[in-house]
JSON list of C-alpha atoms in Angstrom, two decimals:
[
{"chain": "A", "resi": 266, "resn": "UNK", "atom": "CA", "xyz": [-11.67, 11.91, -5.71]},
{"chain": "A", "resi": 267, "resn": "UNK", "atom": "CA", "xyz": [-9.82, 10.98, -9.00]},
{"chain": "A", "resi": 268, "resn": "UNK", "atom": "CA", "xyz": [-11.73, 8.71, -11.73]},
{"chain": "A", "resi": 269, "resn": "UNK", "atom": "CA", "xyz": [-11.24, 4.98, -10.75]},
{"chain": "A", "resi": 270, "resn": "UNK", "atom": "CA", "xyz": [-7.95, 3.42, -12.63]},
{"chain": "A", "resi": 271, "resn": "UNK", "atom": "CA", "xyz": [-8.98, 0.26, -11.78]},
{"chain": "A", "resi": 272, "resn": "UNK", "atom": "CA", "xyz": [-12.61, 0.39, -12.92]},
{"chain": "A", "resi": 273, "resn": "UNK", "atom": "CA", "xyz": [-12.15, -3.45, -14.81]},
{"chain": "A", "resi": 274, "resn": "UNK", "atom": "CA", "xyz": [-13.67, -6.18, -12.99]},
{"chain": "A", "resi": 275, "resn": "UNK", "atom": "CA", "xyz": [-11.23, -8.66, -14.63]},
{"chain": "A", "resi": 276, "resn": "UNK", "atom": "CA", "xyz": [-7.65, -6.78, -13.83]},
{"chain": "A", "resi": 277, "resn": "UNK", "atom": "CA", "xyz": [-9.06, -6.24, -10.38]},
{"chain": "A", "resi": 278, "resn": "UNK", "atom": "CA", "xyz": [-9.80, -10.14, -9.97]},
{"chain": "A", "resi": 279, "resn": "UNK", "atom": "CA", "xyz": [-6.58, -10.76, -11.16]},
{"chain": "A", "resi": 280, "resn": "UNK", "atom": "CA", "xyz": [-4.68, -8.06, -9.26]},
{"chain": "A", "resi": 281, "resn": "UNK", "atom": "CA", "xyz": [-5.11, -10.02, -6.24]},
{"chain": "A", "resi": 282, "resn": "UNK", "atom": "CA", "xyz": [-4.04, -13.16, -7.77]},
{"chain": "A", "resi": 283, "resn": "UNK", "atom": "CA", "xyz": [-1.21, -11.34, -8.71]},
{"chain": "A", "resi": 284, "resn": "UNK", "atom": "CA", "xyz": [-0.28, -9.95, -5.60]},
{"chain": "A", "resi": 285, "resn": "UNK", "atom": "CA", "xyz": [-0.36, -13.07, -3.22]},
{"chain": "A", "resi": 286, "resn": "UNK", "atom": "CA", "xyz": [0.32, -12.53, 0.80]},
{"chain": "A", "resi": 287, "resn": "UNK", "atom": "CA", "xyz": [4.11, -12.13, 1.28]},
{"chain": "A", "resi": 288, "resn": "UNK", "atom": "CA", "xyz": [6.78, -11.43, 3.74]},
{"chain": "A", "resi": 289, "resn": "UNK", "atom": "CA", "xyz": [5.05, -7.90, 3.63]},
{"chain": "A", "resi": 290, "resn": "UNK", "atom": "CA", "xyz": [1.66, -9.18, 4.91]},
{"chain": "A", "resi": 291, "resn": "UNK", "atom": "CA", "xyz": [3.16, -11.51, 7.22]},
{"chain": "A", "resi": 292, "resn": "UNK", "atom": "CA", "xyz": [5.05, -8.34, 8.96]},
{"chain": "A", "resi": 293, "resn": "UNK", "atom": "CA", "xyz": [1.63, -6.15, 8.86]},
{"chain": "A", "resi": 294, "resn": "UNK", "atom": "CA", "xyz": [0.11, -9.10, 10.53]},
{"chain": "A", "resi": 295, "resn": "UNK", "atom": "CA", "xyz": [2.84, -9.48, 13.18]},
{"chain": "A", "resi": 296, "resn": "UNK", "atom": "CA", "xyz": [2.55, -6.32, 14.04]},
{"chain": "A", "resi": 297, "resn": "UNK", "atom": "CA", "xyz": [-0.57, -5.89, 14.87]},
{"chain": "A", "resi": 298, "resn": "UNK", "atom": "CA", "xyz": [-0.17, -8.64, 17.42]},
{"chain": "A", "resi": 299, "resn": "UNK", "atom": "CA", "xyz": [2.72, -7.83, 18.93]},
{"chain": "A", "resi": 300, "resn": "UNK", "atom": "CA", "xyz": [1.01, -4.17, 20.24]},
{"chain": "A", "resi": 301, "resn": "UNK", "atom": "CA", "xyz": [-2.50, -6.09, 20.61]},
{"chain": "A", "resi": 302, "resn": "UNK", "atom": "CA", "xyz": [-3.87, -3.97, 18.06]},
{"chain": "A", "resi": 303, "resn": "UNK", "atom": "CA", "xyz": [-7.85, -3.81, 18.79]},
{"chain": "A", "resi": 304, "resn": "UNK", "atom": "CA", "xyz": [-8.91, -1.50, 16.49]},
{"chain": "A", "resi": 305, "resn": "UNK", "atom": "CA", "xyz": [-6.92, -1.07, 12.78]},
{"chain": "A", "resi": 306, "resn": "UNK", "atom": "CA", "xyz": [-6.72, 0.86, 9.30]},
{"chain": "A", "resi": 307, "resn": "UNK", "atom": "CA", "xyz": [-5.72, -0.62, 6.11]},
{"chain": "A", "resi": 308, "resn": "UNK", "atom": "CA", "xyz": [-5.44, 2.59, 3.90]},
{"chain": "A", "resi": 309, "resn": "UNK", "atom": "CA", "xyz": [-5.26, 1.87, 0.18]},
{"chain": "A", "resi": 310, "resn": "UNK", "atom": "CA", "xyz": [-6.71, -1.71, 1.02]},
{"chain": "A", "resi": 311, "resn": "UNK", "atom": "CA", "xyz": [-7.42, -2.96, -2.46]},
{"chain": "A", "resi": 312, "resn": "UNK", "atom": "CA", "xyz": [-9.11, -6.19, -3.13]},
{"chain": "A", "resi": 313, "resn": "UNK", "atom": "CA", "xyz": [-8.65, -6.60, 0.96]},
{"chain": "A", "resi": 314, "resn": "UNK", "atom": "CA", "xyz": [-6.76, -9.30, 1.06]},
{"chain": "A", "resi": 315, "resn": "UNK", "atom": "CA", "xyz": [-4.51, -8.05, 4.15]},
{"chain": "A", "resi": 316, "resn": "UNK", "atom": "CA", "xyz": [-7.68, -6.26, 5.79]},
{"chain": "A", "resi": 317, "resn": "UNK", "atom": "CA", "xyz": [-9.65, -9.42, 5.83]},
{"chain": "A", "resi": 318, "resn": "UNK", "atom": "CA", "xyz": [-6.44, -11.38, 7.66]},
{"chain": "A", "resi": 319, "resn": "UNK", "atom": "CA", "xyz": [-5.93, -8.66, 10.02]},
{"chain": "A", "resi": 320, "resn": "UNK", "atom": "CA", "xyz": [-9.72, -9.21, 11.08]},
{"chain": "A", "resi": 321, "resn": "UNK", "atom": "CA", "xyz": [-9.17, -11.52, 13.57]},
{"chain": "A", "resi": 322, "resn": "UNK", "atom": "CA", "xyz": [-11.64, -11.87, 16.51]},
{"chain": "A", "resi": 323, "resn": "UNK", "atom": "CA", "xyz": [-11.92, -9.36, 18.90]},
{"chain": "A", "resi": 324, "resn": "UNK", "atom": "CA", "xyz": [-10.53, -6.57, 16.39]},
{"chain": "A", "resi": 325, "resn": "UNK", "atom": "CA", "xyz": [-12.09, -3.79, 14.17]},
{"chain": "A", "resi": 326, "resn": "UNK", "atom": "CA", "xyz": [-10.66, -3.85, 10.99]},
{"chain": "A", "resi": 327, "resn": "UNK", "atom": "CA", "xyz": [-11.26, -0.66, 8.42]},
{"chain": "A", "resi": 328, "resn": "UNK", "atom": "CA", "xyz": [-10.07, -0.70, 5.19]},
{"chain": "A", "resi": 329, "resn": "UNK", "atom": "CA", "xyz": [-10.51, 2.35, 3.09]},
{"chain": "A", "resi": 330, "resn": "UNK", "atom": "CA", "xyz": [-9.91, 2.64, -0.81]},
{"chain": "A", "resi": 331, "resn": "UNK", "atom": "CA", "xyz": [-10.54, 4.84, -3.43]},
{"chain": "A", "resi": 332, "resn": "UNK", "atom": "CA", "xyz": [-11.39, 2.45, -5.87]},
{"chain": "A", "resi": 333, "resn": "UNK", "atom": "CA", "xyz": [-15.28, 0.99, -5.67]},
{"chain": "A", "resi": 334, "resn": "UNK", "atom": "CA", "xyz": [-14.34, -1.48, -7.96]},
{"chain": "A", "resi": 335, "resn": "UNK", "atom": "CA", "xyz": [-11.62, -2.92, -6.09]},
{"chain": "A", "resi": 336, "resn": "UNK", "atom": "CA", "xyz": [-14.25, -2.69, -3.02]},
{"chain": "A", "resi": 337, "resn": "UNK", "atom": "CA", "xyz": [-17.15, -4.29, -5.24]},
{"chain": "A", "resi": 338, "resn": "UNK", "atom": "CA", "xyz": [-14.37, -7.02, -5.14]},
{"chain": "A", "resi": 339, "resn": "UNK", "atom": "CA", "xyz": [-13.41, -6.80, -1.68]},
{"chain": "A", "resi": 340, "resn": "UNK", "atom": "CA", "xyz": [-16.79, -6.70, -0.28]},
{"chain": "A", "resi": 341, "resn": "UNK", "atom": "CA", "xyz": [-17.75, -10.40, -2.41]},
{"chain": "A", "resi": 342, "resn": "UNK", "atom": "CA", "xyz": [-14.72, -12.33, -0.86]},
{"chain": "A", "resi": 343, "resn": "UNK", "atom": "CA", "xyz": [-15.03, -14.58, 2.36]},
{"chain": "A", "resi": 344, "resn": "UNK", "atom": "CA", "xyz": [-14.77, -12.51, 5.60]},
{"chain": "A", "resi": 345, "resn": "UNK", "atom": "CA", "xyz": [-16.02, -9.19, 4.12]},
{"chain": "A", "resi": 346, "resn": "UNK", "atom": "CA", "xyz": [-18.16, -8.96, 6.50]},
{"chain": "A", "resi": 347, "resn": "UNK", "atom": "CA", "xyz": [-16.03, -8.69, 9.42]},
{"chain": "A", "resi": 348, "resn": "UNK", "atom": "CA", "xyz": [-14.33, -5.55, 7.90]},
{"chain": "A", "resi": 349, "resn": "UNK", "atom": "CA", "xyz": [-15.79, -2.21, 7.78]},
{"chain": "A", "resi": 350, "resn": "UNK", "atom": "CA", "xyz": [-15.24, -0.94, 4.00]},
{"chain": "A", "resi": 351, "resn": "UNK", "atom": "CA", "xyz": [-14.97, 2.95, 3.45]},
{"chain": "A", "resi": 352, "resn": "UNK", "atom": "CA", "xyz": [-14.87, 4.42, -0.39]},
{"chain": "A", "resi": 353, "resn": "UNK", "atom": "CA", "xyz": [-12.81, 7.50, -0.63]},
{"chain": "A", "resi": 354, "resn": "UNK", "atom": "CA", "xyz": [-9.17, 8.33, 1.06]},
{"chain": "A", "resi": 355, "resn": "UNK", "atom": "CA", "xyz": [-8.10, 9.17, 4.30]},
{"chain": "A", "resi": 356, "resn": "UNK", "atom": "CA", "xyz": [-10.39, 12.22, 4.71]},
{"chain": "A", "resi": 357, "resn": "UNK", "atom": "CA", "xyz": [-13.02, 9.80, 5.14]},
{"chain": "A", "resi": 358, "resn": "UNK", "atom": "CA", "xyz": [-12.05, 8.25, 8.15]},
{"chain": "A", "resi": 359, "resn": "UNK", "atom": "CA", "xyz": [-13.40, 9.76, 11.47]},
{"chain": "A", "resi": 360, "resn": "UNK", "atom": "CA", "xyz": [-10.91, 11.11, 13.17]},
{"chain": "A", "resi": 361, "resn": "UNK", "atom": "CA", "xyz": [-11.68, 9.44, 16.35]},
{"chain": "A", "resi": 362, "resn": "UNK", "atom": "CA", "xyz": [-8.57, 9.07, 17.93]},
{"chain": "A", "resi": 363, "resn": "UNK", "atom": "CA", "xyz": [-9.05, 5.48, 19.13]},
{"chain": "A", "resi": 364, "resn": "UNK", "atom": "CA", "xyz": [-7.01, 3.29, 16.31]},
{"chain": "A", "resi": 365, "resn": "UNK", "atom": "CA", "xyz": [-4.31, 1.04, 18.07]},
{"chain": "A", "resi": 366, "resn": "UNK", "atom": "CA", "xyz": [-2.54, 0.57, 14.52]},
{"chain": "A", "resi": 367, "resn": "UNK", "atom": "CA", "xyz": [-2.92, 2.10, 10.66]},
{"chain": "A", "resi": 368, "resn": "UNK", "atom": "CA", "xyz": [-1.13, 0.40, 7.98]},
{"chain": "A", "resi": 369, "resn": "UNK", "atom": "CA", "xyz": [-0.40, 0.91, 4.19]},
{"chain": "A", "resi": 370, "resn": "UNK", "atom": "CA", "xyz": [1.05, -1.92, 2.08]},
{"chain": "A", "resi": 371, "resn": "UNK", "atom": "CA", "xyz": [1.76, -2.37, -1.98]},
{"chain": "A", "resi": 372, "resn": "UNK", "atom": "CA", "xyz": [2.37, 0.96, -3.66]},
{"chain": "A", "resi": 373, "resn": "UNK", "atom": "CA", "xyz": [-0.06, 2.97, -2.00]},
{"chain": "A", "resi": 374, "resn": "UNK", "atom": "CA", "xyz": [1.80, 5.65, -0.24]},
{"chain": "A", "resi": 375, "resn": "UNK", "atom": "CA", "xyz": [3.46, 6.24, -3.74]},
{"chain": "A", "resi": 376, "resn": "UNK", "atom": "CA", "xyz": [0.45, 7.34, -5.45]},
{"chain": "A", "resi": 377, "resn": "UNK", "atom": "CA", "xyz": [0.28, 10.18, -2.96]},
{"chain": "A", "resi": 378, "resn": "UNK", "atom": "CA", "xyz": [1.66, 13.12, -3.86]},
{"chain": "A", "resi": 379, "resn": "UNK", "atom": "CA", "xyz": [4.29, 15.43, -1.55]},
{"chain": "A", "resi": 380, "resn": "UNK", "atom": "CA", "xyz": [1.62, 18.00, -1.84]},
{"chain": "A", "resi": 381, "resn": "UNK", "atom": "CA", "xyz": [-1.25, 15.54, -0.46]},
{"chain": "A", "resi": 382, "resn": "UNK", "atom": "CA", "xyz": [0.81, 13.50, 1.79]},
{"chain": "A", "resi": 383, "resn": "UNK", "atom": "CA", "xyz": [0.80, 16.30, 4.58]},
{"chain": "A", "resi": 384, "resn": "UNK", "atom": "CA", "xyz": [-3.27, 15.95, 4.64]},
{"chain": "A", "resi": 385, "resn": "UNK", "atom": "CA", "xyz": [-3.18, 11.86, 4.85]},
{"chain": "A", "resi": 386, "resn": "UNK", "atom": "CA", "xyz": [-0.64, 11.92, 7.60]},
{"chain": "A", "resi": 387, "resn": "UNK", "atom": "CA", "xyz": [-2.82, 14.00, 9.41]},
{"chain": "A", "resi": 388, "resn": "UNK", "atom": "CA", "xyz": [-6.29, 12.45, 8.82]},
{"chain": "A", "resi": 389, "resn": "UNK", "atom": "CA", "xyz": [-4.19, 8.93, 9.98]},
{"chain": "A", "resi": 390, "resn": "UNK", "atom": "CA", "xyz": [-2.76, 10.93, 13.01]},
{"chain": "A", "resi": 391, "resn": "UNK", "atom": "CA", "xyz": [-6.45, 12.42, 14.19]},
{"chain": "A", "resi": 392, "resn": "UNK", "atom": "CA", "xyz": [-7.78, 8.67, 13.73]},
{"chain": "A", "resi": 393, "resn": "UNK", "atom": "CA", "xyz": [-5.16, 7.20, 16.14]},
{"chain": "A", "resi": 394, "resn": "UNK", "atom": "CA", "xyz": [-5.03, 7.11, 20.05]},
{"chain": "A", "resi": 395, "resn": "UNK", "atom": "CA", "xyz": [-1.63, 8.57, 21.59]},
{"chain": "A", "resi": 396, "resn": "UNK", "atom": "CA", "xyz": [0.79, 5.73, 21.21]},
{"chain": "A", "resi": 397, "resn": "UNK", "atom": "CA", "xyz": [-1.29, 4.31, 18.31]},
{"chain": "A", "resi": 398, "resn": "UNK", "atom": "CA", "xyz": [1.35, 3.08, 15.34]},
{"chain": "A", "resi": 399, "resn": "UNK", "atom": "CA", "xyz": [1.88, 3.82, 11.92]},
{"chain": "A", "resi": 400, "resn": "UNK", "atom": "CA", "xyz": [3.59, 1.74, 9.53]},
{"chain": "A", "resi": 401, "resn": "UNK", "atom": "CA", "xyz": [4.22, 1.54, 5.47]},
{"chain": "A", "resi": 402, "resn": "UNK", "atom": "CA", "xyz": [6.34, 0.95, 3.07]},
{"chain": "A", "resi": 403, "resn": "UNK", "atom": "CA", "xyz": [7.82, 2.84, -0.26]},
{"chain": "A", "resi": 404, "resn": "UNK", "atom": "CA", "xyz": [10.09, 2.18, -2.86]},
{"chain": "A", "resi": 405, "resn": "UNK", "atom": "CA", "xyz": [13.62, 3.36, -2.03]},
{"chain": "A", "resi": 406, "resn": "UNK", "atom": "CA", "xyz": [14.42, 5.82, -4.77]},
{"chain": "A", "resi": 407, "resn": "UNK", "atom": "CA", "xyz": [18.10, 4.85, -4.75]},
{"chain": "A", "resi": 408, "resn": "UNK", "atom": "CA", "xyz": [17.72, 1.91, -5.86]},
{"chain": "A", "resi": 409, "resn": "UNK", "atom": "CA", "xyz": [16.34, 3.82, -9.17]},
{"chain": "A", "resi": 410, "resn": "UNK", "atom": "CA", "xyz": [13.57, 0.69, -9.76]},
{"chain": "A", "resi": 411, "resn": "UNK", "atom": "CA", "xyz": [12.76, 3.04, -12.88]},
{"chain": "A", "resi": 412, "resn": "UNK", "atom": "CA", "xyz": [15.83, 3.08, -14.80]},
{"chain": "A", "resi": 413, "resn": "UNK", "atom": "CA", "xyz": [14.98, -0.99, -15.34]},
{"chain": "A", "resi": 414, "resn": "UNK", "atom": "CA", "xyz": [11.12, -0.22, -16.61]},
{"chain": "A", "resi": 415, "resn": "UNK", "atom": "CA", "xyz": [10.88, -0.70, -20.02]},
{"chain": "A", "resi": 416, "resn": "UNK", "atom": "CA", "xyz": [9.48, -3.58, -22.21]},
{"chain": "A", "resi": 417, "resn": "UNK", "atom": "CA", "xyz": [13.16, -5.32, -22.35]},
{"chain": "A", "resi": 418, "resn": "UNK", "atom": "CA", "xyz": [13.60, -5.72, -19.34]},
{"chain": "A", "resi": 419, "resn": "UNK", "atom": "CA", "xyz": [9.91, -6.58, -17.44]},
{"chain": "A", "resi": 420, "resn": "UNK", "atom": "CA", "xyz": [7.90, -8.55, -19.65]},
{"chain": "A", "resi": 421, "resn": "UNK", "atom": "CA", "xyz": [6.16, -11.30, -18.88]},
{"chain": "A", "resi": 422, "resn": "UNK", "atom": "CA", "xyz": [3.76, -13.94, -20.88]},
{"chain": "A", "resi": 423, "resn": "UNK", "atom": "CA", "xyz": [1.62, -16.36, -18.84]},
{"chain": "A", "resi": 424, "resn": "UNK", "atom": "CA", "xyz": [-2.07, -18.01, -19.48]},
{"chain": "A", "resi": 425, "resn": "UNK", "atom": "CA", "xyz": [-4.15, -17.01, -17.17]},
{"chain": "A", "resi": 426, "resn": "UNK", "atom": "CA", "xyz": [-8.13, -17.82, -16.28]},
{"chain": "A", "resi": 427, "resn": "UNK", "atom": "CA", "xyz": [-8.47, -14.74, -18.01]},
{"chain": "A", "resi": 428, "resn": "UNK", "atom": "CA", "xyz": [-7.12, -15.70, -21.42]},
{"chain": "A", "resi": 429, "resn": "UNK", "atom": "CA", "xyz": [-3.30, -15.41, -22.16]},
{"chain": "A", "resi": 430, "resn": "UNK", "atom": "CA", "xyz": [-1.51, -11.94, -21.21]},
{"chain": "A", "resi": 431, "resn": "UNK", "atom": "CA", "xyz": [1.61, -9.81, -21.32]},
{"chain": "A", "resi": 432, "resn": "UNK", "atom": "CA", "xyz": [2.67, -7.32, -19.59]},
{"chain": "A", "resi": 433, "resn": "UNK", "atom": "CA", "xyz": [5.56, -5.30, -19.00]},
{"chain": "A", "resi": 434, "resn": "UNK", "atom": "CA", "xyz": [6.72, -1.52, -17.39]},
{"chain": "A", "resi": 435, "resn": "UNK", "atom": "CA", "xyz": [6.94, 1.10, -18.84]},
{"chain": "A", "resi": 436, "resn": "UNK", "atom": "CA", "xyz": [8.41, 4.36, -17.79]},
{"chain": "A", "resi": 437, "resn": "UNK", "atom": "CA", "xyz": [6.27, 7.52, -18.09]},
{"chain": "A", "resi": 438, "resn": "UNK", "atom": "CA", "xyz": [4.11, 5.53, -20.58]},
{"chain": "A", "resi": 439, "resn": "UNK", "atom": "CA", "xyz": [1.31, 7.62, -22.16]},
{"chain": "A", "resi": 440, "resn": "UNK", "atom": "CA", "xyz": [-0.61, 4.51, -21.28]},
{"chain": "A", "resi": 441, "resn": "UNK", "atom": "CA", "xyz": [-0.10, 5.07, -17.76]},
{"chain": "A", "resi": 442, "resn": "UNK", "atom": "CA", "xyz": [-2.83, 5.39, -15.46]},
{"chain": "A", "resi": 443, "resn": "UNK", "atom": "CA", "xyz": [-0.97, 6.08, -12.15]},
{"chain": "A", "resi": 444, "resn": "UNK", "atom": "CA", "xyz": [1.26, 7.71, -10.97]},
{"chain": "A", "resi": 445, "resn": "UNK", "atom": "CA", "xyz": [4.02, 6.59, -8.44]},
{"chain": "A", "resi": 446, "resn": "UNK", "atom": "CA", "xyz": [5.87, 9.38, -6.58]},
{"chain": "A", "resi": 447, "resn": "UNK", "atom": "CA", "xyz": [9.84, 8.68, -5.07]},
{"chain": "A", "resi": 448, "resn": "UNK", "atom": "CA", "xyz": [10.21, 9.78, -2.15]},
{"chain": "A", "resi": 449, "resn": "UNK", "atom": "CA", "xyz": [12.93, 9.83, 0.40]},
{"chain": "A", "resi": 450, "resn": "UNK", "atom": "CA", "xyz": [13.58, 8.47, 3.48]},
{"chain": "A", "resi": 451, "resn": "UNK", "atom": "CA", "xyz": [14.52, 12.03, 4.83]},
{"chain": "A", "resi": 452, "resn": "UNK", "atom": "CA", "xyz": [11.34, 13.56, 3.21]},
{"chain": "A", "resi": 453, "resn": "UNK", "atom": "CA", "xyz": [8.68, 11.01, 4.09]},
{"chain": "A", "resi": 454, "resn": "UNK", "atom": "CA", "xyz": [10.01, 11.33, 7.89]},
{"chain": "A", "resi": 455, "resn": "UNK", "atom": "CA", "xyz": [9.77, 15.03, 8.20]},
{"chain": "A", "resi": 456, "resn": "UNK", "atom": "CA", "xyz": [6.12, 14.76, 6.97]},
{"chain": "A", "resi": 457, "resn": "UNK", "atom": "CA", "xyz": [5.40, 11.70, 9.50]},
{"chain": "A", "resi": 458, "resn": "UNK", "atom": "CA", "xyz": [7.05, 14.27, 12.31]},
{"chain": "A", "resi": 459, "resn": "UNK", "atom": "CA", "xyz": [5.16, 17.44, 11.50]},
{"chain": "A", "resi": 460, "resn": "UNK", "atom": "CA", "xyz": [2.14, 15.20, 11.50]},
{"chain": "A", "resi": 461, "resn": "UNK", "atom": "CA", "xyz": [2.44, 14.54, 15.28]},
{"chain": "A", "resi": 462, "resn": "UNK", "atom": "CA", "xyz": [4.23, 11.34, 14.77]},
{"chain": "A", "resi": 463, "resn": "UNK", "atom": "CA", "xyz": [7.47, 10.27, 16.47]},
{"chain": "A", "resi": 464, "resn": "UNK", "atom": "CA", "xyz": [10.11, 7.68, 16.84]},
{"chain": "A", "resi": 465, "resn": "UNK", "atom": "CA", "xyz": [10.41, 7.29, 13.18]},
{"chain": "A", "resi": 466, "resn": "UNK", "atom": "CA", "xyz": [11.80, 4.00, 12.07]},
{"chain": "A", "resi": 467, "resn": "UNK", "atom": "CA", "xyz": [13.03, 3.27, 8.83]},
{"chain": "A", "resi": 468, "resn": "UNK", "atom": "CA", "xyz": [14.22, -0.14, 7.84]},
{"chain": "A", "resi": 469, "resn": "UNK", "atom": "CA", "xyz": [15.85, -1.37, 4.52]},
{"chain": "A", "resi": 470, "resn": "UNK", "atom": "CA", "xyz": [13.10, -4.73, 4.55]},
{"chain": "A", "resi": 471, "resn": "UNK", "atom": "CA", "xyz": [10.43, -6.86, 6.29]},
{"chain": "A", "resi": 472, "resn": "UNK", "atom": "CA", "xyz": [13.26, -8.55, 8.23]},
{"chain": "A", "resi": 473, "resn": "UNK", "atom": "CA", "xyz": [14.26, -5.77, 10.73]},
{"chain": "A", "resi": 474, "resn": "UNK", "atom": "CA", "xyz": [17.22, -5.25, 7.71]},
{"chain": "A", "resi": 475, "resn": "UNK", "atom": "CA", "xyz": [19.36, -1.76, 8.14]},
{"chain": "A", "resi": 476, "resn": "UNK", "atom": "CA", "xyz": [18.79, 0.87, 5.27]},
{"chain": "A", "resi": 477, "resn": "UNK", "atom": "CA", "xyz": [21.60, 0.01, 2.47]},
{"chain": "A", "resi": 478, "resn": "UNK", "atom": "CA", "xyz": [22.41, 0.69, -0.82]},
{"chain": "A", "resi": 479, "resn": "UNK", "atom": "CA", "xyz": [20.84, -2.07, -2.16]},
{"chain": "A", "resi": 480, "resn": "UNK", "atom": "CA", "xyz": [17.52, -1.50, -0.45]},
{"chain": "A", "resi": 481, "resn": "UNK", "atom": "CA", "xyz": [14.53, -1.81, -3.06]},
{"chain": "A", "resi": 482, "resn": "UNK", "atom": "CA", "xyz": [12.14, -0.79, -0.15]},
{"chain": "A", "resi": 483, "resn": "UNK", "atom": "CA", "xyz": [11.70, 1.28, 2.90]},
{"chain": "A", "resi": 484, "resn": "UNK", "atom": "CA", "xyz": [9.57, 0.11, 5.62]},
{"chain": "A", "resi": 485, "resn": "UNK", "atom": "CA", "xyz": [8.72, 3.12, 7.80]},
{"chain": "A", "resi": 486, "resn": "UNK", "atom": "CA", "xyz": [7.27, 2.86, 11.72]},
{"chain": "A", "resi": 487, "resn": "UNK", "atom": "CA", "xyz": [6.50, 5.77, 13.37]},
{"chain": "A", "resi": 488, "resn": "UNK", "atom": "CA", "xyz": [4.40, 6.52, 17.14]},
{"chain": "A", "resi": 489, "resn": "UNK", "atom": "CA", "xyz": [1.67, 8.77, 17.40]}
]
């Protein structure tokens, strides 16, 4: 497990009022409803804002994270306690084969390498029943996001409960303490398929869009 980049308590309580529920967590949500999910995985859950909404009654709800500070956090909020919080990554999970639905919003396919993503896939695959459902998203590297990181071009200056802050993007910053990984559509598939997954489905939004060239994300589905 790699040391915890998001080890302070006040970035984490800000991430997640920095990262408010969207038209991504609306279609995570609708998804698990429209195959009845019963049982689901939110890998790379964070602060848990989507795991605690998909924890509706009647459904187990798992969210796993490598971060314990961002599960300190999680674990304080209303309706922690109908969600089942696992530190580490997907090796942790039990591969029990009875999951209905595993999802993984934000950036957190990204910060898995090409060389680890094989091992993830498969530790999601083991935990899901036949006909279970992946779905994520990535960054579409065409749209070359990266090209437009740099101070110019992304910063921002806001007061915040926290005091006032800036912040801005940086491309390979020596400041950086992640690491986001572009992937393609054609790549991330053939790892999905030699996982054991099928009927890959890549779309170009959260709308059902086609794949175009001005996609900024990919939103992959794929069947166990």
């Amino acid at each position: 497990m790699v040391e915890d980049p998001y080890r302070d308590e006040r970035f984490v309580a800000r991430y997640e009022i920095d990262n408010p529920p969207s038209d991504d967590h609306a279609y995570y949500r609708t998804l698990a409803d429209e195959i009845d999910a019963k049982k689901v995985i939110d890998l790379g859950c964070g602060t848990g804002l989507l795991t605690r909404a998909l924890a509706t009654p009647g459904r187990v709800v798992i969210g796993v994270d490598p971060s314990a500070t961002m599960l300190d956090y999680a674990r304080r909020q209303p309706g922690a306690e109908a969600v089942s919080w696992i530190h580490g990554d997907a090796t942790k999970l039990a591969g029990s084969g009875d999951a209905d639905l595993a999802v993984s919003s934000g950036n957190t396919m990204m910060h898995i390498s090409p060389e680890a993503c094989p091992t993830v896939l498969g530790s999601l695959a083991a935990a899901l029943r036949l006909g279970g459902v992946i779905s994520f998203e990535t960054r579409d590297p065409d749209a070359r996001e990266w090209e437009r990181w740099n101070p110019a071009e992304t910063s921002i200056e806001r007061d915040t409960s926290f005091g006032h802050v800036r912040e801005w993007l940086v491309w390979r910053s020596t400041r950086t303490t992640t690491v986001l990984y572009f992937r393609t559509a054609e790549d991330i598939t053939a790892d999905l398929e030699r996982a054991g997954f099928s009927d890959v489905d890549v779309r170009g939004g959260w709308h059902n869009e086609p794949v175009t060239a001005e996609s900024r994300v990919l939103v992959f589905r794929a069947t166990r």
